[in-house]
PDB file of C-alpha atoms and ligand atoms in Angstrom:
ATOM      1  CA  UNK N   1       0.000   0.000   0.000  1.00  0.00           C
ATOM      2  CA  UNK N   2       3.187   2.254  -0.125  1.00  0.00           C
ATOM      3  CA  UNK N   3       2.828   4.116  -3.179  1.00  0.00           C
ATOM      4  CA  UNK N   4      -0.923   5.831  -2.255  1.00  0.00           C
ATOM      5  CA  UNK N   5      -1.541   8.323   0.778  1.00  0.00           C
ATOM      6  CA  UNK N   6      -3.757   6.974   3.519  1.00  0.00           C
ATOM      7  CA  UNK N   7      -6.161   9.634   4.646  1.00  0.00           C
ATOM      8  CA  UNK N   8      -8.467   9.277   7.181  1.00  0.00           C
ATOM      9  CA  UNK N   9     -11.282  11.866   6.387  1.00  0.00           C
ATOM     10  CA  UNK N  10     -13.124  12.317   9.608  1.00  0.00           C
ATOM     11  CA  UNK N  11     -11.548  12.762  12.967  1.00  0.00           C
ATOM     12  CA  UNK N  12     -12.173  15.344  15.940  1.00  0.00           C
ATOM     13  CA  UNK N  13      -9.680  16.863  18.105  1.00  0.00           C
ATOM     14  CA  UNK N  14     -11.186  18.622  21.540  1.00  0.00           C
ATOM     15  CA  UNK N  15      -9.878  19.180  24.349  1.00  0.00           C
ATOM     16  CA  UNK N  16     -10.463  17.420  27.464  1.00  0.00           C
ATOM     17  CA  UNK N  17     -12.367  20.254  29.264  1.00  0.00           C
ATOM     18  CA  UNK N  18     -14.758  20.374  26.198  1.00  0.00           C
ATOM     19  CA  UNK N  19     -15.603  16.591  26.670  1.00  0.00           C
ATOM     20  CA  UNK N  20     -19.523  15.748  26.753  1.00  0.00           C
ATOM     21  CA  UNK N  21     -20.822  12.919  28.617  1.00  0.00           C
ATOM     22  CA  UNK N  22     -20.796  11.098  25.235  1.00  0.00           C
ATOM     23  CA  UNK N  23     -17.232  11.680  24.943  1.00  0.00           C
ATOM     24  CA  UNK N  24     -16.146  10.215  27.626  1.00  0.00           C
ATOM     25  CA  UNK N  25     -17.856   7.180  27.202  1.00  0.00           C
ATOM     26  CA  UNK N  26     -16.412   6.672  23.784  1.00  0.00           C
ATOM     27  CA  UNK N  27     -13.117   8.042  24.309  1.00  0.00           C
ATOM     28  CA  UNK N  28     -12.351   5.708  27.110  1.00  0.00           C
ATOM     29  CA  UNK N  29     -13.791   2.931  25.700  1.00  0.00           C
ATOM     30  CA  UNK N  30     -11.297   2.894  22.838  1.00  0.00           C
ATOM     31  CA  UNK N  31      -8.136   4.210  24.600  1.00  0.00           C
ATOM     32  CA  UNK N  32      -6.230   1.078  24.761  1.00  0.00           C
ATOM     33  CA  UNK N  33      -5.580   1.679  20.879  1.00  0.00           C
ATOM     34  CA  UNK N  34      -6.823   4.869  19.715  1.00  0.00           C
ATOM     35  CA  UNK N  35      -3.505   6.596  21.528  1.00  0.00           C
ATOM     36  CA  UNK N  36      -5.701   9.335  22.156  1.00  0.00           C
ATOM     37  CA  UNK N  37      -3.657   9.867  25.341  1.00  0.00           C
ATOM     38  CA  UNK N  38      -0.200  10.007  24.163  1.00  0.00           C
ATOM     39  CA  UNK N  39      -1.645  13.548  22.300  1.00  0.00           C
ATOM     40  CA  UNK N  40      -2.784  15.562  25.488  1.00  0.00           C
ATOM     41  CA  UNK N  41       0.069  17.284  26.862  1.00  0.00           C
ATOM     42  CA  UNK N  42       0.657  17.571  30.709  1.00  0.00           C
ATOM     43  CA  UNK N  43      -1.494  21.048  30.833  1.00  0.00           C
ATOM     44  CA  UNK N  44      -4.785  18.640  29.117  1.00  0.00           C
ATOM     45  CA  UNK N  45      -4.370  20.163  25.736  1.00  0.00           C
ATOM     46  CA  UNK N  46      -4.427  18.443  22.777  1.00  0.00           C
ATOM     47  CA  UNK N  47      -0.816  18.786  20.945  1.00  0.00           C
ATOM     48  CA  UNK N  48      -0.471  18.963  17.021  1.00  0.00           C
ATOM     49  CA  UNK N  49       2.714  17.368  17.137  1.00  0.00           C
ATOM     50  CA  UNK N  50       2.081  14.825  19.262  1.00  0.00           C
ATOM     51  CA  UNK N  51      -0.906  14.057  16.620  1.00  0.00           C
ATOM     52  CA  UNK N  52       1.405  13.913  13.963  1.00  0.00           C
ATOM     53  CA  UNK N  53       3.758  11.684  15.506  1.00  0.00           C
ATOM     54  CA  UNK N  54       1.007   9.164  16.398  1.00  0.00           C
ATOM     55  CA  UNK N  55       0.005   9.589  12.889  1.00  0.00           C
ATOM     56  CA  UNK N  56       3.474   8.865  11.695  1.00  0.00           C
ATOM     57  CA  UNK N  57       3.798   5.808  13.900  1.00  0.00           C
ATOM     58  CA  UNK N  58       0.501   4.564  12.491  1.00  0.00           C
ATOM     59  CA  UNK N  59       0.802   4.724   8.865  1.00  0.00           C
ATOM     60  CA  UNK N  60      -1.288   7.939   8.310  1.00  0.00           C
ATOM     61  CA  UNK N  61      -0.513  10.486   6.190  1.00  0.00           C
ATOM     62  CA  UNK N  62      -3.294  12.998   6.420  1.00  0.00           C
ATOM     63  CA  UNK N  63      -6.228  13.785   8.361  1.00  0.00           C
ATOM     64  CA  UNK N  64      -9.243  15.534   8.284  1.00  0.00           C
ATOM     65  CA  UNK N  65     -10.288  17.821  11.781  1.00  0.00           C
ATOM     66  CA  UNK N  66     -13.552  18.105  11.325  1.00  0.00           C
ATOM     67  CA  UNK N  67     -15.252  20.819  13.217  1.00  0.00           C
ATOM     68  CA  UNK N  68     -18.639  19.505  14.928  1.00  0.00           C
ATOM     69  CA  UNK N  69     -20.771  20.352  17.938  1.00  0.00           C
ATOM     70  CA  UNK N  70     -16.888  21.301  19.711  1.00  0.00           C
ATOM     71  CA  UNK N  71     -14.338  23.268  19.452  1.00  0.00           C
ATOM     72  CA  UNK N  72     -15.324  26.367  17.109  1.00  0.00           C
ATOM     73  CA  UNK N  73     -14.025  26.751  13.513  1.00  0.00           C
ATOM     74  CA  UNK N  74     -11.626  29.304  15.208  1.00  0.00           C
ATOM     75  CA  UNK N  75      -9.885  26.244  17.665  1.00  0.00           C
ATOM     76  CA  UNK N  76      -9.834  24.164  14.595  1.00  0.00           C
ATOM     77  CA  UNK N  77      -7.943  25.971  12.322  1.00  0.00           C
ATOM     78  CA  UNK N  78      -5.344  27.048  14.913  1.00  0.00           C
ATOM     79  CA  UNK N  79      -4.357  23.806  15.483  1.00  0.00           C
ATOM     80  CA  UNK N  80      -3.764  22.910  12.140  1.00  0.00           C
ATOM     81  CA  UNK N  81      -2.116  26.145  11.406  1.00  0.00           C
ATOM     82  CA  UNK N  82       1.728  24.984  11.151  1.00  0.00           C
ATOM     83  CA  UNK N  83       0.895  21.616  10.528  1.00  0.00           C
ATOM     84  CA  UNK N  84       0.399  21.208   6.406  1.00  0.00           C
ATOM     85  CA  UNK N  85      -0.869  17.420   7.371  1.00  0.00           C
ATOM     86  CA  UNK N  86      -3.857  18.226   9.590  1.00  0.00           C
ATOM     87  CA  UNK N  87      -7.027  20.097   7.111  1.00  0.00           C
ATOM     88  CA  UNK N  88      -9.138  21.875   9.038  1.00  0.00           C
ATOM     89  CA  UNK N  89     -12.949  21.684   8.192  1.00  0.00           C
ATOM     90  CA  UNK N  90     -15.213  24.474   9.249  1.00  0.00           C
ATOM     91  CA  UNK N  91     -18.852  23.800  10.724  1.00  0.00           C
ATOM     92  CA  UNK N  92     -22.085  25.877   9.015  1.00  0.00           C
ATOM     93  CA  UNK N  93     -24.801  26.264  10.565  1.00  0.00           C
ATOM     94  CA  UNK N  94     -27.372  28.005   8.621  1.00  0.00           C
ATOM     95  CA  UNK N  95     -29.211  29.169  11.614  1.00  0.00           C
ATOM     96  CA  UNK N  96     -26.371  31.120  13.496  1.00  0.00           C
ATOM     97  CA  UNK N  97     -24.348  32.277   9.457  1.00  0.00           C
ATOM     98  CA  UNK N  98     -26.374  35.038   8.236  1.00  0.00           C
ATOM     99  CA  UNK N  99     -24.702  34.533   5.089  1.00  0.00           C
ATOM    100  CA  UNK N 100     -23.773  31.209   4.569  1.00  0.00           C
ATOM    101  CA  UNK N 101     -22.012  31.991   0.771  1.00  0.00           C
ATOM    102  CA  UNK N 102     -19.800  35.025   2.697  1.00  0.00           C
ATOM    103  CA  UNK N 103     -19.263  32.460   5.510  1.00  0.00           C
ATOM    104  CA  UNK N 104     -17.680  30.090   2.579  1.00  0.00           C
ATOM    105  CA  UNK N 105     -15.510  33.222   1.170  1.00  0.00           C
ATOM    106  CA  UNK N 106     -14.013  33.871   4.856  1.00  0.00           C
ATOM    107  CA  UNK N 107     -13.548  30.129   5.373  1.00  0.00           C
ATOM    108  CA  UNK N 108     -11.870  29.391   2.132  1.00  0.00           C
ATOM    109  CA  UNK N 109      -9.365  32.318   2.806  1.00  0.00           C
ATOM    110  CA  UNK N 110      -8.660  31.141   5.920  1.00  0.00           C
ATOM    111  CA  UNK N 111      -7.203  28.165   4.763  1.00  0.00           C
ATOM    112  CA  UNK N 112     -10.240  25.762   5.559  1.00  0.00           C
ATOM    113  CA  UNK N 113     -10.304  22.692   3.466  1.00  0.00           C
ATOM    114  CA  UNK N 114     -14.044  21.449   3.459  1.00  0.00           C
ATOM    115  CA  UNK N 115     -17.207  22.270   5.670  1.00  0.00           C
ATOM    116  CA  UNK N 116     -18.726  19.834   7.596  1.00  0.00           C
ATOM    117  CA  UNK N 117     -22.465  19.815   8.063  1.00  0.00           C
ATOM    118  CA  UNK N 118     -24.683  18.236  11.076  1.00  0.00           C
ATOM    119  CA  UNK N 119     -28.167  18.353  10.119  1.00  0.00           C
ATOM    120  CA  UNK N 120     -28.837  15.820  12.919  1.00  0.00           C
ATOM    121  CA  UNK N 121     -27.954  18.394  15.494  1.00  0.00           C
ATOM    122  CA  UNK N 122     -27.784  21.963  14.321  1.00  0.00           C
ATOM    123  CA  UNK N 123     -31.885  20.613  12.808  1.00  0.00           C
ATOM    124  CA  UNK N 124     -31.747  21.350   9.468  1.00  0.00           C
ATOM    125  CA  UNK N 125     -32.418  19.814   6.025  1.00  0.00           C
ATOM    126  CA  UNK N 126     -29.200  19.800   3.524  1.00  0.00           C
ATOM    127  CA  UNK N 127     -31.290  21.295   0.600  1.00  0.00           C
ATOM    128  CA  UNK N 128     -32.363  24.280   3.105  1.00  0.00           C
ATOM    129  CA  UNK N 129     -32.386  27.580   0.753  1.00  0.00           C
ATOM    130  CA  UNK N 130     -29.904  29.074   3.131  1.00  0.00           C
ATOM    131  CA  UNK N 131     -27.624  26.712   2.534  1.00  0.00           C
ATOM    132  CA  UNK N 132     -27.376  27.324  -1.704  1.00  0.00           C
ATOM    133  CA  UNK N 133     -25.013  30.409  -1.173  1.00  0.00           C
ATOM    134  CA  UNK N 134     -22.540  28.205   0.539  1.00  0.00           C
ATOM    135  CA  UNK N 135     -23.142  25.285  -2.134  1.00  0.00           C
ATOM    136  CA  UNK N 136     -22.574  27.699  -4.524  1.00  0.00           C
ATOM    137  CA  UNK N 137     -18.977  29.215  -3.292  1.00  0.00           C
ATOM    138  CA  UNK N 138     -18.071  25.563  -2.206  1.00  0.00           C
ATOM    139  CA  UNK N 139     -18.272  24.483  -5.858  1.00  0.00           C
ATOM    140  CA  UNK N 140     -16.522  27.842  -7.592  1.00  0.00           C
ATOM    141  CA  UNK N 141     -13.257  27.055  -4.661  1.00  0.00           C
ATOM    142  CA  UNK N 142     -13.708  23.054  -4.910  1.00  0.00           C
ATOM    143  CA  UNK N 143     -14.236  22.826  -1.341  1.00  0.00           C
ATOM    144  CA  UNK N 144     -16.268  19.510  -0.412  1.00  0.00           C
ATOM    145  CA  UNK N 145     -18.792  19.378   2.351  1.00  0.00           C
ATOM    146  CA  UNK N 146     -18.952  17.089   4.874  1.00  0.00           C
ATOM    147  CA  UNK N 147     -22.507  15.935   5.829  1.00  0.00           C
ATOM    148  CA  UNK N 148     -23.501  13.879   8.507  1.00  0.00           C
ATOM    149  CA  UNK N 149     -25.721  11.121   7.313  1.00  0.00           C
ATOM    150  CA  UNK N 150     -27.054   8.440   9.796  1.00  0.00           C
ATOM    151  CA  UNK N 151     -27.344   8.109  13.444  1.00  0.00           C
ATOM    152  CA  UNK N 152     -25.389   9.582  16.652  1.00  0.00           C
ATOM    153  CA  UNK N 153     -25.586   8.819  20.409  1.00  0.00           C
ATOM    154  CA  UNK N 154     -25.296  12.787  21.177  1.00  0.00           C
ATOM    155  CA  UNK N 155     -28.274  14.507  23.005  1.00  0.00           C
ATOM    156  CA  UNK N 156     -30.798  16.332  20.820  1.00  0.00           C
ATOM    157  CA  UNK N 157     -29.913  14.334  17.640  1.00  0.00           C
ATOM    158  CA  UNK N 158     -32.770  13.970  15.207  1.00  0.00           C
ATOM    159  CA  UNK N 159     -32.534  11.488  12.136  1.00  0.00           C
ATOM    160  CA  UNK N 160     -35.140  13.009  10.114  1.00  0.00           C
ATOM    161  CA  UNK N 161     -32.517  15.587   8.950  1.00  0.00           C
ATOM    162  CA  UNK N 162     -30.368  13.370   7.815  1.00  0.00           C
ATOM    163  CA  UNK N 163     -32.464  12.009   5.108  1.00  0.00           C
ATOM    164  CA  UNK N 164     -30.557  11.314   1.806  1.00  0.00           C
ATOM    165  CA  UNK N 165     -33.153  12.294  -0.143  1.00  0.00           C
ATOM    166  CA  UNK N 166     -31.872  15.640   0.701  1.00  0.00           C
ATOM    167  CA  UNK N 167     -28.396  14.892  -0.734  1.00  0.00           C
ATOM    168  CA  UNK N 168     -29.932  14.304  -3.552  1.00  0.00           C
ATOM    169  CA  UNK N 169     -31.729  17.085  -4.218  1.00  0.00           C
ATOM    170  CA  UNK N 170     -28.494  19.412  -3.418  1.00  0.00           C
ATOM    171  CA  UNK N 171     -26.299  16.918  -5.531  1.00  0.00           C
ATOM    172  CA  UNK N 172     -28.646  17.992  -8.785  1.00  0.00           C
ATOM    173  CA  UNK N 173     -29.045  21.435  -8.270  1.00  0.00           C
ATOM    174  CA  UNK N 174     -24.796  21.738  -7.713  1.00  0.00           C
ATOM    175  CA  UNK N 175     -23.429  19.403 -10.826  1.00  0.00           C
ATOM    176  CA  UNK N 176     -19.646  20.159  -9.346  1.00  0.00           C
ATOM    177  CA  UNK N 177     -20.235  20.357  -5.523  1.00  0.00           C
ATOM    178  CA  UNK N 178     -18.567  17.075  -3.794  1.00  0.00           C
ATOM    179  CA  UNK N 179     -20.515  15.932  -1.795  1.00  0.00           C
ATOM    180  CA  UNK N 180     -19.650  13.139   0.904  1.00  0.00           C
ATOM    181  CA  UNK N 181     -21.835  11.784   3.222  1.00  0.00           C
ATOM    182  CA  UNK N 182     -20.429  11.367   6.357  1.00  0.00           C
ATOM    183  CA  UNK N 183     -21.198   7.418   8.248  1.00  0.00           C
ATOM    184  CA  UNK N 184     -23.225   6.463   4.912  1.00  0.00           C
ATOM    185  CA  UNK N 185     -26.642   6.324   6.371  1.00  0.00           C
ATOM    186  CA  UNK N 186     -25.557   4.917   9.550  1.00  0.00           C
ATOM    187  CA  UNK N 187     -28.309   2.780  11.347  1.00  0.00           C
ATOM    188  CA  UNK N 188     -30.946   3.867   8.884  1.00  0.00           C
ATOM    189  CA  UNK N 189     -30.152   4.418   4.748  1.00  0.00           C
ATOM    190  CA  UNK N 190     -26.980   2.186   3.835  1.00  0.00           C
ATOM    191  CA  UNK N 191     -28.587   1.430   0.644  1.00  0.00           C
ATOM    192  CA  UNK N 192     -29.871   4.509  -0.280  1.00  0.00           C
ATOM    193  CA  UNK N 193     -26.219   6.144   0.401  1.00  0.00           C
ATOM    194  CA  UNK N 194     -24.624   3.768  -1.488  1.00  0.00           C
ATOM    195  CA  UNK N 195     -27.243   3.850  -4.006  1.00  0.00           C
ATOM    196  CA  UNK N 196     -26.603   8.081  -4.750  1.00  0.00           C
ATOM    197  CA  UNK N 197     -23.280   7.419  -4.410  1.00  0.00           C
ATOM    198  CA  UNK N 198     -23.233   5.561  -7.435  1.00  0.00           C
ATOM    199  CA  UNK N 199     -25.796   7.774  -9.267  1.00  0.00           C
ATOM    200  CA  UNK N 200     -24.277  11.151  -8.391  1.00  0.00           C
ATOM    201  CA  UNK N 201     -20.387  12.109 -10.222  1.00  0.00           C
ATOM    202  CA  UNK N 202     -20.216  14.023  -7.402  1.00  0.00           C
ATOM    203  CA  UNK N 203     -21.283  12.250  -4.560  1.00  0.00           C
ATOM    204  CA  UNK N 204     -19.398  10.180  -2.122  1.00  0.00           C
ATOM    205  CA  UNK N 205     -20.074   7.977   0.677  1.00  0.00           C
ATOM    206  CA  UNK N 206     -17.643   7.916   3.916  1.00  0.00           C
ATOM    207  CA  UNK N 207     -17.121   5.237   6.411  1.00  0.00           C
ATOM    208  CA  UNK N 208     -16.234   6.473   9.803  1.00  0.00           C
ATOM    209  CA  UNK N 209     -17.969   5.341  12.631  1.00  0.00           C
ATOM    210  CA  UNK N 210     -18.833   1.574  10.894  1.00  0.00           C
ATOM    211  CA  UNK N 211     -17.390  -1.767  11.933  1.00  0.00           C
ATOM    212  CA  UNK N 212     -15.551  -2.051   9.015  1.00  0.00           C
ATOM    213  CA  UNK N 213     -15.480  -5.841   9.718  1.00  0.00           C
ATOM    214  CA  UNK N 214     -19.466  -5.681   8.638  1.00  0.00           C
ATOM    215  CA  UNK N 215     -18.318  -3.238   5.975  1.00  0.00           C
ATOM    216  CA  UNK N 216     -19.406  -5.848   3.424  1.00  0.00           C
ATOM    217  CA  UNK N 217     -22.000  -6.828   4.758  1.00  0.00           C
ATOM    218  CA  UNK N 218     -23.527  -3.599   4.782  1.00  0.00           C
ATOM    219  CA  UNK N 219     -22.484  -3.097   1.214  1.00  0.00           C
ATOM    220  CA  UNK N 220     -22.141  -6.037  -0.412  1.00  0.00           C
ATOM    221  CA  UNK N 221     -21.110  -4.876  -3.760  1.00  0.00           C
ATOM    222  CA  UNK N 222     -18.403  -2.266  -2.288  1.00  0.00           C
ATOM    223  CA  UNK N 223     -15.500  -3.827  -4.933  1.00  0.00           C
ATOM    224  CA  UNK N 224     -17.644  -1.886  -7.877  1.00  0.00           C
ATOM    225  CA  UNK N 225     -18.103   1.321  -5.935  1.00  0.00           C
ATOM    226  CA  UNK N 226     -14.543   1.839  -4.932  1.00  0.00           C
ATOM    227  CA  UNK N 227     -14.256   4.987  -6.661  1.00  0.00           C
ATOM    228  CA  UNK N 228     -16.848   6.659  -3.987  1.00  0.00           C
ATOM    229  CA  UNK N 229     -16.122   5.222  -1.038  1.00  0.00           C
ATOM    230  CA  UNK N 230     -13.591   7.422   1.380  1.00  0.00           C
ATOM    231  CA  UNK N 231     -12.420   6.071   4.315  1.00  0.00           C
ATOM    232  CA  UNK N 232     -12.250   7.632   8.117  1.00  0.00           C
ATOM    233  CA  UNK N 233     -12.196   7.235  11.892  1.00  0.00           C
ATOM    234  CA  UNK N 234     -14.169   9.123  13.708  1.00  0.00           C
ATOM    235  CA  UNK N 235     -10.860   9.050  16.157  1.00  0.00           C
ATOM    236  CA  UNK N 236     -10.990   9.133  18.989  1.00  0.00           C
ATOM    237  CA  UNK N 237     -14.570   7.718  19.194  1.00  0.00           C
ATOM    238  CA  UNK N 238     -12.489   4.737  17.422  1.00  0.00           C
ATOM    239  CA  UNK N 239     -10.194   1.637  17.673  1.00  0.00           C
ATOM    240  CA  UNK N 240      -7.267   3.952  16.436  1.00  0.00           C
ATOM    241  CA  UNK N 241      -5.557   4.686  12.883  1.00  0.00           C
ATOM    242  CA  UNK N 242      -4.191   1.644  12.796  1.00  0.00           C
ATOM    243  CA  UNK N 243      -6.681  -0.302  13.419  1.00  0.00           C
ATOM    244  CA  UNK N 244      -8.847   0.996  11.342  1.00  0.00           C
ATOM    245  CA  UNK N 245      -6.525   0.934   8.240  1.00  0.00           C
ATOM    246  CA  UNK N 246      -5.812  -2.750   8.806  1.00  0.00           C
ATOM    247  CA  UNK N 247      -9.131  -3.292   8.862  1.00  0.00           C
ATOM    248  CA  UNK N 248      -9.411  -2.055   5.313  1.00  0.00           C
ATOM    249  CA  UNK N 249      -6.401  -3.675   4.469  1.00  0.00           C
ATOM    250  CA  UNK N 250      -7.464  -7.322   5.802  1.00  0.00           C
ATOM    251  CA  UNK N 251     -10.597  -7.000   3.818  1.00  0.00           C
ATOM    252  CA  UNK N 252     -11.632  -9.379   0.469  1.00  0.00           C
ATOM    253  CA  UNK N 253     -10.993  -6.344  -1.710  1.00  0.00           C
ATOM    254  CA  UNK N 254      -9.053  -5.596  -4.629  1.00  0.00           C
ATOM    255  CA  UNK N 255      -5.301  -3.760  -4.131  1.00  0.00           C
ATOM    256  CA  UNK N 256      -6.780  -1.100  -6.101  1.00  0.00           C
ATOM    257  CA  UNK N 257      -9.829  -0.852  -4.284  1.00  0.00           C
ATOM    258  CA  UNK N 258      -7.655  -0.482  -0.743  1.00  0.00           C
ATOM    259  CA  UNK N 259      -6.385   2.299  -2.473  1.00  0.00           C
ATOM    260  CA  UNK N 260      -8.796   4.512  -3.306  1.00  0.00           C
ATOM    261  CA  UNK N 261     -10.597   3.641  -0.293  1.00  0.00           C
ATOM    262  CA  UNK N 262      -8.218   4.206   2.319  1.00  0.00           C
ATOM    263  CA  UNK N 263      -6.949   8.174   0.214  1.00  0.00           C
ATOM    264  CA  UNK N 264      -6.831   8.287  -3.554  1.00  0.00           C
ATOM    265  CA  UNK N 265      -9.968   9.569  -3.578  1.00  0.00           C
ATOM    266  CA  UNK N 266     -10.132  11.617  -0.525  1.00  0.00           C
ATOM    267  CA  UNK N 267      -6.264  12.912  -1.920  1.00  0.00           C
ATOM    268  CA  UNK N 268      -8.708  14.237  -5.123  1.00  0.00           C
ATOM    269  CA  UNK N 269     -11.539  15.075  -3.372  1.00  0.00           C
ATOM    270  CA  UNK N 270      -8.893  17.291  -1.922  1.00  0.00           C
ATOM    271  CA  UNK N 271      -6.388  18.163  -4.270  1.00  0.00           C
ATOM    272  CA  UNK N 272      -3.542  16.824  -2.147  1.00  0.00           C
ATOM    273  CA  UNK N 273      -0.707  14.941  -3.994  1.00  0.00           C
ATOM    274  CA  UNK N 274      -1.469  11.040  -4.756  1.00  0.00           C
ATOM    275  CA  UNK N 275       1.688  10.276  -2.781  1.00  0.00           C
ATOM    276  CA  UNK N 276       2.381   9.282   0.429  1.00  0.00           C
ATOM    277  CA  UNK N 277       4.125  11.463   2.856  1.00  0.00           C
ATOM    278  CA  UNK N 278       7.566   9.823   3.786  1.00  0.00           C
ATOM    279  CA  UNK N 279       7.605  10.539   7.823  1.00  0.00           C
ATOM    280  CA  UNK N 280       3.971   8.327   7.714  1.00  0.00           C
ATOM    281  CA  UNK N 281       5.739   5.359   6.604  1.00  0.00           C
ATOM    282  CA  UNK N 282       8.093   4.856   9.455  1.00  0.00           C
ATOM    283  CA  UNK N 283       6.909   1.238  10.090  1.00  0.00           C
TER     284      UNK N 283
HETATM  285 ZN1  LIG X 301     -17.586  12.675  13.701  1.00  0.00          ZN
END
């Protein structure tokens, strides 16, 4: 698997003083191999570099920081800031951006890399009408959005938002917007996800948060829809990078398949290089 990055698209860094009940529960449940611990420094902060390093150790050459519920966009993007391996993804939430297609302008200057969407919690539809301005600059800058599709333990969560029938109303009205749905109808709309991801150029279906060992049984006929399928975490609500790439690895797929699953297509989804980064190949 040397010649291809490995990207894991989805994982959340906040600090331990941010931690929700939820957290805790599925932070310690996975800390024997998610090293979450290693990366919180001796003041409870969360330490790029010590993220990196654990990333280097475990085969992992980028990752997404997806914004969610915690920190804010601001804590996000400061943590990435001198580290050109960690992309920052900004939340929107239509009800609290005034302008969600300014919002998108700001973001993309900043130096975000994608915007990550929680219908489930923020309770909103993806096709809302607020949301075309920031569809609209997303697609001009090539940023992709991040929606959560499926089901999550956190308080006040609603399915009904998450409906993919959403997706693919937005996916048809924005021809170039990529699109990736986040969990691929966890719980709920496997098949309909994987179903839109093969209808849609532009849409993509992500697997953080799955047991990847039922990955196939979820989606039987992954081997033909390799070219949409991204893989991620979730870390640390997770076994760990490594883990979790094995796991891909140790599956009945093609070699090309592992590929594009575990970063060729999230490296073009995000116009990073299709090469691996030499320090994440240390073992
Ligand atoms: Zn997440």
């Amino acid at each position: 698997m040397a010649s291809s990055p490995v990207i894991d698209f989805h994982i959340h860094v906040i600090d331990p003083w941010q931690w929700e009940k939820e957290h805790y529960e599925l932070n310690n449940r996975f800390k024997e191999t998610s090293g979450l611990y290693e990366v919180i420094d001796e003041e409870h902060h969360t330490d790029p570099k010590r993220l990196v390093a654990l990333m280097d150790r475990e085969g992992i050459d980028y990752c997404c920081l997806i914004t969610g519920r915690y920190p804010t966009n601001e804590f996000t993007l400061n943590f990435c800031r001198d580290q050109p391996r960690l992309l920052p993804f900004a939340r929107c939430n239509p009800a609290t951006e005034p302008d969600t297609g300014e919002a998108a302008r700001r973001w993309a200057a900043e130096g975000f890399r994608g915007i990550k969407l929680i219908p489930h919690s923020d309770h909103f539809y993806v096709n809302d009408p607020r949301l075309y301005p920031l569809y609209e600059e997303a697609s001009a800058r090539g940023l992709p959005i991040l929606m959560h599709i499926g089901s999550s333990i956190f308080l006040g969560s609603k399915l009904k938002y998450c409906d993919p029938l959403a997706v693919d109303e937005v996916a048809a009205d924005f021809r170039s917007l990529k699109l990736i749905m986040a969990h691929a109808g966890r719980g709920w709309w496997h098949e309909q996800c994987f179903f839109l991801s093969r209808l849609h150029r532009n849409v993509y279906m992500e697997i953080s948060g799955l047991p990847i060992r039922n990955l196939l049984t979820l989606f039987p006929d992954l081997e033909r829809n390799a070219d949409k399928v991204i893989w991620g975490t979730d870390w640390p609500g997770a076994p760990g990078f490594r883990k979790g790439r094995e796991g891909i690895e140790a599956l009945p797929l093609s070699t090309a398949a592992k590929a594009k699953i575990l970063g060729l297509n999230a490296a073009k989804v995000l116009n990073l290089p299709l090469t691996p980064v030499t320090s994440a190949r240390a073992d």
